[in-house]
Short mmCIF file of C-alpha atoms in Angstrom, two decimals:
data_model
loop_
_atom_site.label_atom_id
_atom_site.label_comp_id
_atom_site.label_asym_id
_atom_site.label_seq_id
_atom_site.Cartn_x
_atom_site.Cartn_y
_atom_site.Cartn_z
CA MET Z 770 29.90 -10.69 -10.30
CA LEU Z 771 26.58 -11.52 -9.30
CA LEU Z 772 28.45 -11.10 -5.25
CA LYS Z 773 30.56 -8.17 -6.77
CA LEU Z 774 26.77 -6.75 -7.65
CA THR Z 775 25.56 -7.39 -4.10
CA TYR Z 776 28.25 -5.68 -2.37
CA ASN Z 777 28.07 -2.06 -4.59
CA TYR Z 778 24.16 -3.27 -4.16
CA PHE Z 779 24.87 -2.35 0.47
CA LEU Z 780 27.86 -0.30 -0.65
CA GLU Z 781 25.11 1.73 -1.55
CA LYS Z 782 23.17 1.83 1.30
CA LYS Z 783 25.48 2.69 3.25
CA ARG Z 784 26.63 6.03 1.79
CA GLN Z 785 23.36 7.29 1.78
CA VAL Z 786 23.03 10.38 3.91
CA TYR Z 787 21.12 10.69 6.83
CA ASP Z 788 19.96 13.88 8.90
CA ILE Z 789 18.54 13.73 12.62
CA PRO Z 790 14.58 12.98 11.25
CA SER Z 791 15.55 10.33 8.89
CA VAL Z 792 17.86 8.51 12.03
CA VAL Z 793 14.18 9.64 14.14
CA THR Z 794 12.07 7.80 11.84
CA SER Z 795 14.17 4.67 11.27
CA PHE Z 796 13.85 4.27 15.31
CA PHE Z 797 10.18 4.14 15.11
CA LEU Z 798 10.35 1.70 11.81
CA VAL Z 799 12.55 -0.53 13.91
CA LEU Z 800 10.27 -0.62 16.23
CA LEU Z 801 7.33 -1.73 14.24
CA LEU Z 802 8.66 -4.28 12.53
CA LEU Z 803 9.71 -5.37 15.84
CA TYR Z 804 6.87 -5.31 16.78
CA PHE Z 805 5.35 -6.83 14.06
CA SER Z 806 7.49 -9.51 14.33
CA ALA Z 807 7.07 -10.63 17.85
CA ILE Z 808 2.83 -11.33 16.90
CA THR Z 809 4.23 -13.51 13.69
CA VAL Z 810 6.66 -15.76 15.60
CA LEU Z 811 2.95 -16.19 18.36
CA MET Z 812 0.82 -17.05 15.72
CA GLY Z 813 3.65 -19.25 14.17
CA VAL Z 814 4.02 -20.65 17.31
CA PHE Z 815 0.41 -21.07 18.50
CA ILE Z 816 -0.83 -21.27 15.23
CA GLU Z 817 -0.86 -25.78 16.56
CA LYS Z 818 -2.89 -25.71 19.59
CA ILE Z 819 -5.43 -23.02 17.30
CA ILE Z 820 -6.18 -25.32 14.91
CA THR Z 821 -5.74 -28.36 16.75
CA LYS Z 822 -9.30 -26.72 19.13
CA GLU Z 823 -11.29 -25.60 17.20
CA PHE Z 824 -10.65 -28.96 13.82
CA PRO Z 825 -9.53 -31.59 16.93
CA ASP Z 826 -10.10 -34.71 14.25
CA LEU Z 827 -8.24 -33.22 11.22
CA ASP Z 828 -4.19 -32.99 10.39
CA VAL Z 829 -2.91 -29.34 11.46
CA LEU Z 830 -0.49 -28.83 7.77
CA SER Z 831 -3.27 -29.91 6.04
CA VAL Z 832 -6.05 -27.63 7.71
CA LEU Z 833 -3.08 -25.42 6.89
CA ASN Z 834 -2.36 -25.88 3.92
CA LYS Z 835 -6.35 -24.99 2.55
CA TYR Z 836 -6.02 -20.85 4.84
CA ILE Z 837 -2.87 -21.05 3.40
CA PHE Z 838 -3.51 -21.11 -0.70
CA TYR Z 839 -6.12 -18.28 0.44
CA TYR Z 840 -3.24 -16.31 1.23
CA VAL Z 841 -0.76 -16.77 -1.34
CA LEU Z 842 -3.70 -15.69 -3.92
CA GLY Z 843 -3.64 -12.42 -1.32
CA ASP Z 844 -0.50 -11.99 -1.55
CA LEU Z 845 0.00 -12.58 -4.83
CA LEU Z 846 -2.74 -10.04 -5.42
CA VAL Z 847 -0.78 -7.28 -3.14
CA ARG Z 848 2.22 -7.42 -4.49
CA SER Z 849 0.76 -6.92 -8.21
CA ILE Z 850 -1.29 -3.96 -6.79
CA LEU Z 851 1.49 -2.54 -4.90
CA GLU Z 852 4.79 -3.26 -6.91
CA SER Z 853 6.53 -5.04 -4.17
CA THR Z 854 9.93 -5.28 -5.64
CA THR Z 855 12.81 -3.17 -4.33
CA LYS Z 856 14.94 -0.26 -6.97
CA PHE Z 857 18.24 -0.70 -8.21
CA ASN Z 858 19.94 1.94 -10.51
CA LEU Z 859 21.14 -0.29 -13.16
CA LYS Z 860 21.28 3.55 -15.68
CA PRO Z 861 25.67 3.21 -14.62
CA TYR Z 862 25.54 -0.98 -14.87
CA LEU Z 863 24.34 -1.15 -18.49
CA TYR Z 864 27.92 1.04 -19.84
CA LEU Z 865 29.63 -1.71 -18.14
CA PRO Z 866 31.02 -5.55 -19.79
CA ILE Z 867 28.22 -7.00 -18.24
CA LYS Z 868 25.98 -9.56 -19.35
CA LYS Z 869 22.90 -8.47 -19.66
CA SER Z 870 21.78 -11.77 -18.57
CA THR Z 871 24.16 -11.51 -15.15
CA LEU Z 872 21.98 -7.72 -14.43
CA LEU Z 873 18.10 -9.84 -15.24
CA VAL Z 874 19.31 -12.60 -12.57
CA PHE Z 875 21.12 -10.01 -10.00
CA LEU Z 876 17.80 -8.34 -10.08
CA GLN Z 877 15.65 -11.41 -9.62
CA VAL Z 878 17.32 -12.89 -6.70
CA ARG Z 879 16.98 -9.18 -4.90
CA SER Z 880 14.18 -9.38 -5.56
CA LEU Z 881 13.63 -12.69 -3.05
CA PHE Z 882 14.35 -10.72 0.48
CA THR Z 883 11.54 -8.15 0.53
CA PHE Z 884 9.04 -7.58 3.42
CA PHE Z 885 6.51 -9.47 1.37
CA ASN Z 886 8.60 -12.11 1.90
CA TYR Z 887 10.23 -11.72 5.81
CA PHE Z 888 6.77 -12.27 7.12
CA PRO Z 889 5.71 -15.06 5.68
CA PHE Z 890 9.11 -17.61 5.95
CA LEU Z 891 9.68 -15.75 10.12
CA PHE Z 892 5.54 -17.14 10.18
CA LEU Z 893 7.05 -20.61 8.47
CA ILE Z 894 10.45 -21.28 10.57
CA SER Z 895 7.85 -20.47 13.43
CA VAL Z 896 5.47 -22.78 13.05
CA CYS Z 897 8.08 -25.49 12.28
CA ILE Z 898 9.16 -24.42 16.06
CA GLY Z 899 6.69 -24.49 17.67
CA SER Z 900 4.19 -27.50 16.25
CA GLY Z 901 4.59 -31.29 17.14
CA VAL Z 902 4.20 -33.10 13.44
CA ASP Z 903 6.97 -35.33 12.32
CA LYS Z 904 10.20 -33.09 11.96
CA SER Z 905 10.38 -34.71 8.18
CA SER Z 906 6.69 -33.38 7.47
CA LEU Z 907 7.93 -30.25 8.48
CA ILE Z 908 11.45 -30.07 6.48
CA ILE Z 909 9.43 -30.82 3.40
CA TRP Z 910 6.87 -28.42 4.79
CA LEU Z 911 8.48 -25.30 5.03
CA VAL Z 912 10.39 -25.81 1.63
CA VAL Z 913 7.34 -26.47 -0.23
CA MET Z 914 6.04 -23.13 0.82
CA THR Z 915 8.95 -21.33 0.61
CA LEU Z 916 8.86 -22.75 -2.92
CA GLN Z 917 5.85 -21.08 -3.57
CA LEU Z 918 6.94 -17.89 -1.54
CA PHE Z 919 9.66 -17.10 -4.24
CA ILE Z 920 6.97 -18.75 -6.95
CA ASN Z 921 4.44 -15.31 -6.22
CA THR Z 922 7.78 -13.42 -6.01
CA SER Z 923 8.57 -13.91 -9.12
CA LEU Z 924 5.35 -13.94 -11.20
CA SER Z 925 4.50 -10.24 -9.22
CA TYR Z 926 7.61 -9.53 -10.33
CA ASN Z 927 7.21 -9.95 -13.79
CA PHE Z 928 3.03 -8.40 -13.95
CA GLY Z 929 5.26 -5.23 -12.51
CA LYS Z 930 6.76 -5.07 -14.97
CA THR Z 931 5.39 -6.31 -18.08
CA ILE Z 932 1.70 -6.88 -18.64
CA GLY Z 933 1.25 -4.92 -15.11
CA LYS Z 934 2.51 -1.34 -16.93
CA ARG Z 935 0.01 -1.82 -19.02
CA PHE Z 936 -3.45 -0.69 -17.05
CA TRP Z 937 -6.16 -2.69 -19.02
CA SER Z 938 -4.90 -6.10 -18.21
CA TRP Z 939 -3.18 -4.95 -14.55
CA VAL Z 940 -7.14 -4.31 -14.19
CA LEU Z 941 -8.03 -8.54 -15.11
CA ILE Z 942 -5.34 -9.99 -13.65
CA MET Z 943 -7.10 -7.55 -10.18
CA ALA Z 944 -10.04 -8.94 -11.18
CA VAL Z 945 -9.76 -12.34 -12.03
CA LEU Z 946 -7.75 -13.33 -8.03
CA SER Z 947 -9.48 -10.79 -6.29
CA GLY Z 948 -12.81 -13.35 -8.82
CA VAL Z 949 -11.29 -16.05 -7.45
CA LEU Z 950 -10.76 -15.18 -4.00
CA TYR Z 951 -13.97 -14.79 -3.39
CA LEU Z 952 -15.57 -17.63 -5.77
CA ASP Z 953 -13.93 -20.24 -3.23
CA PHE Z 954 -14.26 -18.75 0.09
CA LYS Z 955 -17.84 -19.22 -0.89
CA GLN Z 956 -18.05 -22.42 -2.38
CA TYR Z 957 -18.42 -21.75 -5.22
CA ILE Z 958 -15.25 -23.84 -6.29
CA PHE Z 959 -12.99 -25.43 -4.31
CA LEU Z 960 -9.44 -24.89 -5.90
CA SER Z 961 -8.17 -24.76 -2.16
CA ASP Z 962 -9.70 -28.51 -1.59
CA TYR Z 963 -7.57 -28.79 -4.65
CA TYR Z 964 -4.22 -27.40 -3.46
CA GLN Z 965 -4.51 -28.49 0.13
CA VAL Z 966 -4.47 -32.41 -1.90
CA ILE Z 967 -1.63 -31.42 -4.22
CA VAL Z 968 1.07 -29.89 -1.15
CA ASP Z 969 -0.70 -33.02 1.14
CA LYS Z 970 0.52 -35.55 -1.45
CA VAL Z 971 4.26 -33.58 -1.52
CA ILE Z 972 4.21 -34.09 2.17
CA ALA Z 973 3.83 -37.34 1.98
CA MET Z 974 5.69 -38.26 -0.95
CA PRO Z 975 8.83 -35.77 -1.17
CA LEU Z 976 10.42 -37.35 -4.73
CA LEU Z 977 6.88 -34.96 -6.02
CA LEU Z 978 9.47 -32.00 -4.67
CA ILE Z 979 11.03 -31.34 -7.91
CA ILE Z 980 6.62 -30.46 -9.32
CA PRO Z 981 6.92 -26.68 -7.55
CA VAL Z 982 10.91 -26.47 -8.13
CA ILE Z 983 10.62 -27.37 -12.30
CA ILE Z 984 7.12 -24.23 -11.35
CA TYR Z 985 9.46 -22.22 -10.13
CA CYS Z 986 12.80 -22.69 -12.44
CA ALA Z 987 10.12 -21.72 -15.40
CA VAL Z 988 8.64 -18.94 -13.76
CA PHE Z 989 12.89 -17.79 -12.77
CA ALA Z 990 13.15 -18.41 -16.85
CA ILE Z 991 9.86 -16.92 -18.68
CA THR Z 992 10.71 -13.28 -16.38
CA HIS Z 993 13.91 -13.13 -17.02
CA GLN Z 994 13.88 -13.75 -20.95
CA LEU Z 995 10.77 -10.79 -20.89
CA LEU Z 996 12.35 -8.37 -18.98
CA LYS Z 997 15.57 -8.62 -21.60
CA LYS Z 998 13.71 -7.59 -24.37
CA LYS Z 999 12.85 -4.03 -21.93
CA LEU Z 1000 16.49 -3.64 -20.59
CA TYR Z 1001 17.82 -1.36 -23.17
CA LEU Z 1002 19.99 1.60 -22.56
CA ASP Z 1003 17.29 3.68 -24.24
CA ASP Z 1004 14.24 1.95 -22.79
CA GLU Z 1005 16.00 3.13 -18.95
CA THR Z 1006 16.93 7.06 -20.20
CA ASN Z 1007 14.84 7.78 -22.52
CA SER Z 1008 11.43 6.86 -22.14
CA THR Z 1009 8.76 7.91 -20.44
CA SER Z 1010 5.21 6.70 -19.45
CA TYR Z 1011 2.05 8.63 -19.69
CA SER Z 1012 -2.09 7.64 -18.55
CA SER Z 1013 -3.88 8.05 -21.42
CA PHE Z 1014 -6.44 8.98 -18.99
CA ASP Z 1015 -6.91 13.70 -18.79
CA LEU Z 1016 -8.77 15.39 -17.30
CA GLY Z 1017 -8.82 17.97 -19.23
CA ASN Z 1018 -11.03 16.24 -22.12
CA PHE Z 1019 -13.81 16.42 -19.19
CA ILE Z 1020 -12.65 19.93 -17.27
CA GLN Z 1021 -14.21 22.90 -19.71
CA GLY Z 1022 -12.87 26.20 -18.77
CA ASP Z 1023 -9.82 29.07 -18.60
CA SER Z 1024 -9.39 29.57 -15.33
CA GLN Z 1025 -6.87 28.49 -12.68
CA LEU Z 1026 -8.73 27.17 -10.69
CA TRP Z 1027 -9.12 24.25 -13.01
CA THR Z 1028 -5.95 24.98 -14.99
CA PHE Z 1029 -4.38 23.70 -10.87
CA ILE Z 1030 -6.91 20.78 -10.67
CA VAL Z 1031 -6.38 19.39 -13.86
CA TYR Z 1032 -2.19 19.83 -13.88
CA GLU Z 1033 -3.15 17.32 -9.89
CA SER Z 1034 -5.26 14.45 -11.29
CA LYS Z 1035 -1.80 14.52 -14.54
CA MET Z 1036 0.80 14.37 -11.83
CA ILE Z 1037 -0.73 11.60 -10.05
CA LEU Z 1038 -1.70 9.50 -12.59
CA ARG Z 1039 1.83 10.01 -14.64
CA ASN Z 1040 3.59 9.20 -11.39
CA LYS Z 1041 4.03 5.50 -10.16
CA ARG Z 1042 3.98 7.20 -6.18
CA MET Z 1043 1.01 9.02 -6.72
CA ARG Z 1044 -0.46 6.67 -8.12
CA GLN Z 1045 -0.29 3.90 -6.64
CA SER Z 1046 -1.48 5.99 -4.01
CA LEU Z 1047 -4.51 6.62 -5.38
CA ILE Z 1048 -4.34 2.78 -5.44
CA MET Z 1049 -4.39 2.08 -1.69
CA SER Z 1050 -7.15 5.24 -1.21
CA VAL Z 1051 -9.44 2.50 -3.64
CA VAL Z 1052 -9.13 -1.16 -2.04
CA PHE Z 1053 -8.79 0.25 1.29
CA ILE Z 1054 -12.71 0.80 1.15
CA LEU Z 1055 -12.93 -2.32 1.14
CA TYR Z 1056 -11.04 -2.66 4.59
CA PRO Z 1057 -14.70 -3.00 6.28
CA PHE Z 1058 -15.27 -7.10 5.78
CA PHE Z 1059 -12.75 -7.25 8.29
CA THR Z 1060 -15.10 -6.90 11.31
CA ILE Z 1061 -18.37 -7.01 8.88
CA PHE Z 1062 -18.75 -10.28 9.64
CA ASP Z 1063 -17.77 -10.80 12.93
CA LYS Z 1064 -21.11 -11.00 14.99
CA ASN Z 1065 -18.53 -9.88 18.55
CA SER Z 1066 -16.91 -6.34 16.59
CA GLY Z 1067 -19.31 -3.18 18.91
CA ASP Z 1068 -20.47 -0.04 17.41
CA ILE Z 1069 -16.62 1.88 17.68
CA GLN Z 1070 -14.73 -0.83 16.38
CA LEU Z 1071 -17.24 -0.86 13.67
CA PHE Z 1072 -16.88 2.55 13.05
CA PHE Z 1073 -13.75 3.22 13.04
CA PHE Z 1074 -13.81 -0.02 10.43
CA SER Z 1075 -16.02 2.24 8.06
CA PHE Z 1076 -14.47 4.97 8.96
CA PHE Z 1077 -10.47 4.57 8.20
CA PRO Z 1078 -11.23 4.06 3.64
CA ALA Z 1079 -12.88 7.41 3.70
CA THR Z 1080 -10.12 9.41 4.59
CA MET Z 1081 -7.51 7.70 3.63
CA ILE Z 1082 -7.10 9.67 0.28
CA PRO Z 1083 -6.48 12.87 2.55
CA SER Z 1084 -4.03 11.77 4.79
CA THR Z 1085 -2.34 10.04 2.42
CA PHE Z 1086 -1.85 12.90 -0.57
CA GLY Z 1087 -2.81 15.39 2.37
CA GLN Z 1088 0.31 14.27 4.65
CA PHE Z 1089 2.63 14.80 1.58
CA MET Z 1090 1.08 17.96 0.39
CA PHE Z 1091 4.06 20.68 -1.78
CA ALA Z 1092 6.15 17.71 -0.62
CA TRP Z 1093 5.48 16.22 -3.82
CA GLU Z 1094 6.32 18.88 -6.06
CA GLY Z 1095 9.40 19.60 -3.32
CA SER Z 1096 11.98 18.57 -6.34
CA TYR Z 1097 9.78 22.11 -8.92
CA PHE Z 1098 8.94 24.24 -5.14
CA SER Z 1099 10.89 27.23 -5.75
CA PHE Z 1100 9.92 26.79 -10.15
CA ILE Z 1101 5.81 26.80 -8.67
CA ARG Z 1102 7.07 29.50 -6.49
CA THR Z 1103 7.69 31.88 -8.80
CA GLN Z 1104 4.38 31.60 -11.02
CA PRO Z 1105 2.55 33.85 -11.88
CA PHE Z 1106 -0.93 33.16 -9.20
CA THR Z 1107 -1.54 33.35 -5.30
CA MET Z 1108 -1.11 30.91 -3.24
CA LYS Z 1109 -4.83 31.55 -2.21
CA GLU Z 1110 -4.97 29.89 -5.85
CA TYR Z 1111 -3.26 27.51 -5.05
CA VAL Z 1112 -4.06 26.05 -1.74
CA LYS Z 1113 -7.92 25.97 -2.78
CA ALA Z 1114 -7.23 24.26 -6.33
CA LYS Z 1115 -5.58 21.15 -4.28
CA TYR Z 1116 -9.05 21.71 -1.30
CA LEU Z 1117 -10.55 21.72 -4.15
CA MET Z 1118 -9.03 18.73 -5.88
CA TYR Z 1119 -8.10 16.09 -2.66
CA ALA Z 1120 -12.29 16.44 -1.97
CA GLY Z 1121 -13.70 16.14 -4.98
CA LEU Z 1122 -11.63 13.09 -5.72
CA THR Z 1123 -12.61 11.71 -2.12
CA THR Z 1124 -16.04 12.61 -3.15
CA LEU Z 1125 -16.01 10.27 -6.39
CA VAL Z 1126 -14.29 7.18 -4.68
CA VAL Z 1127 -16.25 7.01 -1.26
CA LEU Z 1128 -19.62 7.97 -1.52
CA PRO Z 1129 -19.88 5.71 -4.50
CA LEU Z 1130 -17.90 2.97 -3.57
CA SER Z 1131 -19.74 2.47 -0.63
CA LEU Z 1132 -22.60 1.42 -1.80
CA ILE Z 1133 -21.70 -2.10 -2.25
CA TYR Z 1134 -22.04 -2.53 2.45
CA LEU Z 1135 -25.98 -1.60 0.83
CA ALA Z 1136 -26.54 -5.55 0.72
CA ILE Z 1137 -24.63 -6.43 2.98
CA LYS Z 1138 -24.70 -4.01 6.22
CA PRO Z 1139 -25.88 -0.78 5.37
CA ILE Z 1140 -24.77 0.92 8.97
CA VAL Z 1141 -21.85 0.58 7.19
CA THR Z 1142 -22.25 2.76 4.43
CA VAL Z 1143 -23.71 5.22 6.86
CA MET Z 1144 -21.01 5.16 8.40
CA ILE Z 1145 -18.77 5.75 6.04
CA CYS Z 1146 -20.71 8.53 4.75
CA VAL Z 1147 -20.75 10.21 8.46
CA GLY Z 1148 -16.94 10.01 8.36
CA TYR Z 1149 -16.43 11.19 4.45
CA PHE Z 1150 -17.73 14.56 6.28
CA TYR Z 1151 -15.30 15.10 8.65
CA SER Z 1152 -12.88 13.64 6.26
CA VAL Z 1153 -12.82 16.24 3.51
CA GLY Z 1154 -13.97 18.97 6.26
CA VAL Z 1155 -11.74 18.31 9.06
CA ASN Z 1156 -8.86 15.74 8.33
CA LEU Z 1157 -8.80 17.32 5.07
CA LEU Z 1158 -7.63 20.92 5.89
CA LEU Z 1159 -6.14 19.76 8.73
CA MET Z 1160 -3.66 17.88 7.08
CA MET Z 1161 -3.09 20.24 4.75
CA PHE Z 1162 -2.28 22.96 7.43
CA LEU Z 1163 -0.09 20.12 9.13
CA ALA Z 1164 1.89 20.12 5.22
CA THR Z 1165 3.35 22.74 5.26
CA TYR Z 1166 5.95 22.43 7.44
CA ASN Z 1167 7.17 19.35 5.51
CA GLU Z 1168 10.67 20.22 4.51
CA LYS Z 1169 11.96 17.04 2.83
CA LYS Z 1170 11.13 16.08 -0.42
CA VAL Z 1171 8.92 12.83 -2.53
CA ASP Z 1172 11.16 11.23 -4.96
CA LEU Z 1173 7.61 10.68 -7.77
CA ASP Z 1174 9.41 7.95 -9.64
CA GLN Z 1175 9.81 4.84 -6.86
CA GLN Z 1176 8.00 2.72 -5.69
CA ASN Z 1177 5.38 3.42 -2.50
CA ALA Z 1178 5.04 -0.28 -1.09
CA PHE Z 1179 7.88 0.12 1.98
CA ASN Z 1180 8.87 2.81 0.80
CA PHE Z 1181 10.27 5.50 3.51
CA GLN Z 1182 11.69 7.89 1.01
CA GLY Z 1183 10.35 10.93 1.87
CA VAL Z 1184 8.77 10.18 5.19
CA GLN Z 1185 8.94 11.73 8.34
CA ALA Z 1186 8.43 11.20 12.17
CA LYS Z 1187 6.01 14.62 11.90
CA HIS Z 1188 4.76 11.88 9.10
CA MET Z 1189 3.64 9.23 12.03
CA LEU Z 1190 2.73 11.06 14.77
CA MET Z 1191 0.00 13.07 12.75
CA VAL Z 1192 -1.34 10.27 12.02
CA PHE Z 1193 -2.96 10.19 15.74
CA PRO Z 1194 -5.52 13.30 15.82
CA ILE Z 1195 -6.92 12.44 12.97
CA LEU Z 1196 -7.32 8.65 14.37
CA MET Z 1197 -7.86 9.78 18.02
CA GLY Z 1198 -10.05 12.94 17.85
CA VAL Z 1199 -12.04 11.52 15.62
CA LEU Z 1200 -12.59 8.82 17.69
CA ILE Z 1201 -12.71 10.20 20.93
CA ILE Z 1202 -15.67 12.41 19.40
CA PHE Z 1203 -17.39 9.49 18.38
CA GLY Z 1204 -16.83 7.66 22.10
CA GLY Z 1205 -17.79 10.75 23.62
CA PHE Z 1206 -21.23 11.16 22.12
CA TYR Z 1207 -21.71 7.14 21.80
CA TYR Z 1208 -21.79 6.54 25.50
CA LEU Z 1209 -23.55 9.34 26.97
CA ILE Z 1210 -26.26 9.10 24.37
CA SER Z 1211 -26.57 6.49 21.71
CA LEU Z 1212 -25.60 5.16 18.05
CA LYS Z 1213 -26.97 8.13 15.72
CA ALA Z 1214 -26.64 10.91 18.57
CA ALA Z 1215 -23.02 10.22 17.76
CA LEU Z 1216 -22.88 9.72 14.09
CA ILE Z 1217 -24.94 13.32 13.87
CA SER Z 1218 -22.11 15.11 16.20
CA ILE Z 1219 -19.29 13.33 13.21
CA VAL Z 1220 -21.53 15.04 10.20
CA VAL Z 1221 -22.00 18.27 12.01
CA ILE Z 1222 -18.70 18.94 13.08
CA GLY Z 1223 -17.48 18.29 9.54
CA VAL Z 1224 -20.83 20.07 7.66
CA LEU Z 1225 -19.28 22.59 9.95
CA GLY Z 1226 -15.79 22.56 8.22
CA MET Z 1227 -16.25 22.61 4.87
CA LEU Z 1228 -18.23 25.46 6.36
CA VAL Z 1229 -15.94 27.56 7.26
CA HIS Z 1230 -13.44 26.33 4.62
CA ARG Z 1231 -12.58 29.99 2.48
CA PRO Z 1232 -11.30 31.52 6.60
CA LEU Z 1233 -8.93 28.16 7.05
CA ILE Z 1234 -8.04 27.55 3.48
CA ASN Z 1235 -6.80 30.82 4.29
CA LEU Z 1236 -5.24 29.70 7.68
CA VAL Z 1237 -3.55 26.67 5.36
CA THR Z 1238 -2.61 29.59 3.05
CA ASP Z 1239 -1.14 32.71 4.95
CA ASN Z 1240 0.68 29.60 7.07
CA LEU Z 1241 2.47 28.64 3.58
CA ILE Z 1242 3.27 32.12 2.77
CA GLU Z 1243 5.48 32.59 6.27
CA LYS Z 1244 7.41 28.79 5.98
CA ARG Z 1245 7.48 28.81 1.67
CA TYR Z 1246 11.10 29.54 2.19
CA LYS Z 1247 11.77 27.01 5.19
CA MET Z 1248 10.65 24.10 3.19
CA THR Z 1249 11.97 25.07 -0.27
CA GLU Z 1250 15.36 25.65 1.53
CA GLY Z 1251 14.78 21.82 2.40
CA PHE Z 1252 13.52 20.26 -0.75
CA LYS Z 1253 17.25 21.39 -1.92
CA ASN Z 1254 18.61 19.99 0.16
CA SER Z 1255 17.25 16.21 0.78
#
């Protein structure tokens, strides 16, 4: 039965209709996959030389095991945020004489074959190929790490389908994982050292492999039982969960503008894909941490890492604007309001959301590296004044609706090649402006120039909104047809 379900899954994928834009998008994605696969392989092959150079007196696998602990926690954190499991429609099978336990086993086994496991496993294989360590030790190490990946997969699947359904439980899990990572990295606790010793013991005594096997089987069984309680036809077809937070409780007024903003906030909070996009936009405020501790990083590199989180909300939500509502875009067009009110409400909504997320969270860098807070605020002005309006204009060319019920991680439904091309004018434009003033004058002049351009964009946002509105009115019939056919 598991083989039949697997066959049906691939048959469903095979029968999907692909238009030319989808093929172009897939081509770019394949190129990215090959690129990152090559980087992963090279990293795995040369990791032994890197470790030997930095720690000449220590065992290679032992050092690697210590750092793998950080990856394990970080991987679990990211998986839980992104809900990394792929989608499979179970509804047709619930009517058939198939045991629910069989369906759940199929789901859990299939969840092992994701991109979250592909790149780590490719890295592990590359380490085994390029390492000069005893092959028997490498094989045992590979088995242990593979079991660790499987345990992470089952745990994250468990979180996403059970505990993660409750917002505060999910926040608690994220806080605990993040706290453990931070405390161990700062050496207030020493869990990574214990993890290193345990894995070293398993490699030295292969009989201890039974321990990770038992742990994985236990996690698999617990997840299976929890999911079994949730797998009912009524739950699959009729139940719908909504966020308890309602912006309407805080915004009073009967104007059309406020109505649109409340509607937009509900759409974000009630739909999985938009909700995950918002979460990722908040998480990306930590992006500058990748470079602030690097003494060799220059001002331009630091600005790029600081600008990126400031533009996440305008870029993430802006490029799919109007496509989010593709399923009922025709209905929106028939309502008694002007397109200008519709576009203006979206601009104010996402400008306000960017303000609420970026500015307060940027303050965490004041105690570490104040210039990062300054650069994030500079990026905020440019993002709201220029990028958001630019993305809204480019979004009027969207002709493929977005399925809001699907997850956000590694989901390219609704993605077109033009969405990838949108990134270039955003990143390259601001870097060219910043770099020009930086090399010709100074860092202060470069930052001021970005702020001035952003503020000018805010001051002239009304005529720019009119430009977006005019283009939306011109393209509305073509967009409607594209949304219906996608």
